[in-house]
Structure formats: structure tokens, C-alpha cells
Amino acid sequence: RAAAQQLPFADGQFDCVLSTFPSEFIFAPETLHAIWRVLAPSGRLVIVPSVEFTPRGLSATLVRLAYRATGQHADNADQIDLIRHRFAAGRLGFSEQRVATRYAQVTVWVCDRQ
């Protein structure tokens, strides 16, 4: 167990760091520095910030309620420039991908160490 801002790993130890459904902590300069530090020189940070379920039903409704309660949402299009800037400040490149599955559309952010 560890705080994202103080990862207890050696420098350059990981090819990939994965974060699913993070809150605002992911953008904190201390968090980005810790992630950058533990990534190998060609390392990659992969973030799954949101999932939008395509079927309507109880599970989709519960996820929408959770997003509303946490202030998160599946569509970050209006904030993408700010998001890109935040990762750039942490010396991480940024790209966004949408992956369609049978039951959902998954947003994936890929951030390469620079």
C-alpha cells in the first residue's frame, strides 16, 4: 500500500503504470512526478477514466449515479485541452482513445513518458 504521490518503487522500474477511475489526485504534480519517476524511459501511463455502458439497465444506472456522486463523467471532450496540459506539465505525452465493447464504450488515456 502506498500513496500515489509517494510510490515506494525504484526509479525507472515499470514499463507501464495503470490507473482505473482515478479522482483528481491523478493530476496532482506530486502524483505525476511519482509516476514519471517509476516509469522506464520509454514507459507509459494508461488511465481508464470512464466507461459509458450502452445497455440500459440497473448496472448502467448505478454507474451513472456513481459518476454524478463523484463529479466524474464519461465525456471529457470539453476538458481535453486542460487534461493534455496537465499531463504535459508532468512530462507525459497524451492521447485519448475510445474502445467499443459489446456493453460499453471505454475511454482510455495513454500518456508516454517524455
PDB file of C-alpha atoms in Angstrom:
ATOM      1  CA  ARG A   1       0.000   0.000   0.000  1.00  0.00           C
ATOM      2  CA  ALA A   2       1.184   3.475  -0.805  1.00  0.00           C
ATOM      3  CA  ALA A   3       0.055   6.954  -1.668  1.00  0.00           C
ATOM      4  CA  ALA A   4       0.177   7.763  -5.373  1.00  0.00           C
ATOM      5  CA  GLN A   5       2.282  10.806  -4.537  1.00  0.00           C
ATOM      6  CA  GLN A   6       4.986   8.687  -2.869  1.00  0.00           C
ATOM      7  CA  LEU A   7       5.334   5.428  -4.772  1.00  0.00           C
ATOM      8  CA  PRO A   8       7.740   3.099  -2.914  1.00  0.00           C
ATOM      9  CA  PHE A   9       9.498   1.779  -6.013  1.00  0.00           C
ATOM     10  CA  ALA A  10      12.873   2.337  -7.627  1.00  0.00           C
ATOM     11  CA  ASP A  11      13.321   4.851 -10.433  1.00  0.00           C
ATOM     12  CA  GLY A  12      12.511   3.502 -13.898  1.00  0.00           C
ATOM     13  CA  GLN A  13      11.190   0.196 -12.571  1.00  0.00           C
ATOM     14  CA  PHE A  14       7.996  -0.112 -14.632  1.00  0.00           C
ATOM     15  CA  ASP A  15       7.196  -0.209 -18.334  1.00  0.00           C
ATOM     16  CA  CYS A  16       3.579   0.672 -17.565  1.00  0.00           C
ATOM     17  CA  VAL A  17       1.532   2.195 -14.765  1.00  0.00           C
ATOM     18  CA  LEU A  18      -2.237   1.651 -14.861  1.00  0.00           C
ATOM     19  CA  SER A  19      -4.906   3.697 -13.102  1.00  0.00           C
ATOM     20  CA  THR A  20      -8.616   2.970 -13.354  1.00  0.00           C
ATOM     21  CA  PHE A  21     -11.296   5.502 -12.497  1.00  0.00           C
ATOM     22  CA  PRO A  22      -8.976   7.901 -10.672  1.00  0.00           C
ATOM     23  CA  SER A  23     -10.173  11.066  -8.993  1.00  0.00           C
ATOM     24  CA  GLU A  24      -8.440  14.442  -9.191  1.00  0.00           C
ATOM     25  CA  PHE A  25      -5.361  13.045  -7.393  1.00  0.00           C
ATOM     26  CA  ILE A  26      -4.121  11.785 -10.752  1.00  0.00           C
ATOM     27  CA  PHE A  27      -3.460  15.380 -11.881  1.00  0.00           C
ATOM     28  CA  ALA A  28      -1.571  16.455  -8.753  1.00  0.00           C
ATOM     29  CA  PRO A  29       2.006  17.436  -9.639  1.00  0.00           C
ATOM     30  CA  GLU A  30       3.296  15.111  -6.892  1.00  0.00           C
ATOM     31  CA  THR A  31       1.383  12.172  -8.365  1.00  0.00           C
ATOM     32  CA  LEU A  32       2.580  12.844 -11.904  1.00  0.00           C
ATOM     33  CA  HIS A  33       6.160  13.224 -10.685  1.00  0.00           C
ATOM     34  CA  ALA A  34       5.993   9.917  -8.776  1.00  0.00           C
ATOM     35  CA  ILE A  35       4.548   8.123 -11.814  1.00  0.00           C
ATOM     36  CA  TRP A  36       7.122   9.678 -14.170  1.00  0.00           C
ATOM     37  CA  ARG A  37       9.911   8.673 -11.776  1.00  0.00           C
ATOM     38  CA  VAL A  38       8.938   4.973 -11.583  1.00  0.00           C
ATOM     39  CA  LEU A  39       8.363   4.651 -15.348  1.00  0.00           C
ATOM     40  CA  ALA A  40      11.142   3.330 -17.556  1.00  0.00           C
ATOM     41  CA  PRO A  41      12.441   5.866 -20.124  1.00  0.00           C
ATOM     42  CA  SER A  42      10.015   4.532 -22.741  1.00  0.00           C
ATOM     43  CA  GLY A  43       7.305   3.848 -20.143  1.00  0.00           C
ATOM     44  CA  ARG A  44       3.628   4.526 -20.431  1.00  0.00           C
ATOM     45  CA  LEU A  45       0.869   5.597 -18.075  1.00  0.00           C
ATOM     46  CA  VAL A  46      -2.518   4.135 -19.044  1.00  0.00           C
ATOM     47  CA  ILE A  47      -5.637   5.555 -17.442  1.00  0.00           C
ATOM     48  CA  VAL A  48      -9.215   4.384 -17.779  1.00  0.00           C
ATOM     49  CA  PRO A  49     -11.103   7.478 -16.589  1.00  0.00           C
ATOM     50  CA  SER A  50     -14.595   6.387 -17.570  1.00  0.00           C
ATOM     51  CA  VAL A  51     -16.869   3.791 -19.075  1.00  0.00           C
ATOM     52  CA  GLU A  52     -20.186   4.514 -20.706  1.00  0.00           C
ATOM     53  CA  PHE A  53     -22.458   1.498 -20.665  1.00  0.00           C
ATOM     54  CA  THR A  54     -24.526   1.098 -23.805  1.00  0.00           C
ATOM     55  CA  PRO A  55     -27.338  -1.072 -22.465  1.00  0.00           C
ATOM     56  CA  ARG A  56     -29.911   0.487 -20.245  1.00  0.00           C
ATOM     57  CA  GLY A  57     -30.416  -1.313 -17.016  1.00  0.00           C
ATOM     58  CA  LEU A  58     -29.625  -1.343 -13.341  1.00  0.00           C
ATOM     59  CA  SER A  59     -25.830  -1.564 -13.736  1.00  0.00           C
ATOM     60  CA  ALA A  60     -25.727   1.340 -16.192  1.00  0.00           C
ATOM     61  CA  THR A  61     -27.961   3.410 -13.910  1.00  0.00           C
ATOM     62  CA  LEU A  62     -25.745   2.691 -10.892  1.00  0.00           C
ATOM     63  CA  VAL A  63     -22.618   3.727 -12.802  1.00  0.00           C
ATOM     64  CA  ARG A  64     -24.252   6.977 -13.923  1.00  0.00           C
ATOM     65  CA  LEU A  65     -25.213   7.683 -10.300  1.00  0.00           C
ATOM     66  CA  ALA A  66     -21.650   6.971  -9.158  1.00  0.00           C
ATOM     67  CA  TYR A  67     -20.278   9.368 -11.786  1.00  0.00           C
ATOM     68  CA  ARG A  68     -22.724  12.029 -10.627  1.00  0.00           C
ATOM     69  CA  ALA A  69     -21.788  11.492  -6.951  1.00  0.00           C
ATOM     70  CA  THR A  70     -18.040  11.762  -7.636  1.00  0.00           C
ATOM     71  CA  GLY A  71     -18.252  14.579 -10.164  1.00  0.00           C
ATOM     72  CA  GLN A  72     -16.834  12.389 -12.910  1.00  0.00           C
ATOM     73  CA  HIS A  73     -18.445  11.876 -16.268  1.00  0.00           C
ATOM     74  CA  ALA A  74     -17.855   9.749 -19.318  1.00  0.00           C
ATOM     75  CA  ASP A  75     -17.447  12.617 -21.774  1.00  0.00           C
ATOM     76  CA  ASN A  76     -14.330  14.713 -21.176  1.00  0.00           C
ATOM     77  CA  ALA A  77     -14.359  16.391 -24.614  1.00  0.00           C
ATOM     78  CA  ASP A  78     -14.899  19.855 -23.154  1.00  0.00           C
ATOM     79  CA  GLN A  79     -11.839  19.424 -20.890  1.00  0.00           C
ATOM     80  CA  ILE A  80      -9.427  17.610 -23.197  1.00  0.00           C
ATOM     81  CA  ASP A  81      -7.076  20.586 -23.708  1.00  0.00           C
ATOM     82  CA  LEU A  82      -6.810  21.113 -19.948  1.00  0.00           C
ATOM     83  CA  ILE A  83      -6.191  17.395 -19.430  1.00  0.00           C
ATOM     84  CA  ARG A  84      -3.480  17.381 -22.112  1.00  0.00           C
ATOM     85  CA  HIS A  85      -1.845  20.431 -20.490  1.00  0.00           C
ATOM     86  CA  ARG A  86      -1.864  18.816 -17.038  1.00  0.00           C
ATOM     87  CA  PHE A  87      -0.083  15.719 -18.298  1.00  0.00           C
ATOM     88  CA  ALA A  88       2.380  17.808 -20.330  1.00  0.00           C
ATOM     89  CA  ALA A  89       3.282  19.647 -17.122  1.00  0.00           C
ATOM     90  CA  GLY A  90       4.157  16.226 -15.689  1.00  0.00           C
ATOM     91  CA  ARG A  91       6.397  15.468 -18.708  1.00  0.00           C
ATOM     92  CA  LEU A  92       3.910  12.989 -20.129  1.00  0.00           C
ATOM     93  CA  GLY A  93       2.552  12.962 -23.670  1.00  0.00           C
ATOM     94  CA  PHE A  94      -1.172  12.410 -24.028  1.00  0.00           C
ATOM     95  CA  SER A  95      -3.607  10.734 -26.369  1.00  0.00           C
ATOM     96  CA  GLU A  96      -7.203   9.655 -25.880  1.00  0.00           C
ATOM     97  CA  GLN A  97      -8.745   6.535 -27.338  1.00  0.00           C
ATOM     98  CA  ARG A  98     -12.283   5.200 -27.246  1.00  0.00           C
ATOM     99  CA  VAL A  99     -12.656   1.440 -27.220  1.00  0.00           C
ATOM    100  CA  ALA A 100     -16.060  -0.007 -28.055  1.00  0.00           C
ATOM    101  CA  THR A 101     -17.043  -3.289 -26.467  1.00  0.00           C
ATOM    102  CA  ARG A 102     -20.288  -5.199 -26.598  1.00  0.00           C
ATOM    103  CA  TYR A 103     -21.628  -3.499 -23.492  1.00  0.00           C
ATOM    104  CA  ALA A 104     -19.763  -0.230 -23.188  1.00  0.00           C
ATOM    105  CA  GLN A 105     -17.611   2.468 -24.668  1.00  0.00           C
ATOM    106  CA  VAL A 106     -14.374   2.750 -22.693  1.00  0.00           C
ATOM    107  CA  THR A 107     -12.290   5.909 -22.619  1.00  0.00           C
ATOM    108  CA  VAL A 108      -8.547   5.241 -22.393  1.00  0.00           C
ATOM    109  CA  TRP A 109      -5.854   7.850 -21.892  1.00  0.00           C
ATOM    110  CA  VAL A 110      -2.353   6.868 -22.931  1.00  0.00           C
ATOM    111  CA  CYS A 111       0.486   9.017 -21.592  1.00  0.00           C
ATOM    112  CA  ASP A 112       4.032   8.335 -22.765  1.00  0.00           C
ATOM    113  CA  ARG A 113       6.988   9.356 -20.628  1.00  0.00           C
ATOM    114  CA  GLN A 114       8.905  12.220 -22.192  1.00  0.00           C
TER     115      GLN A 114
END
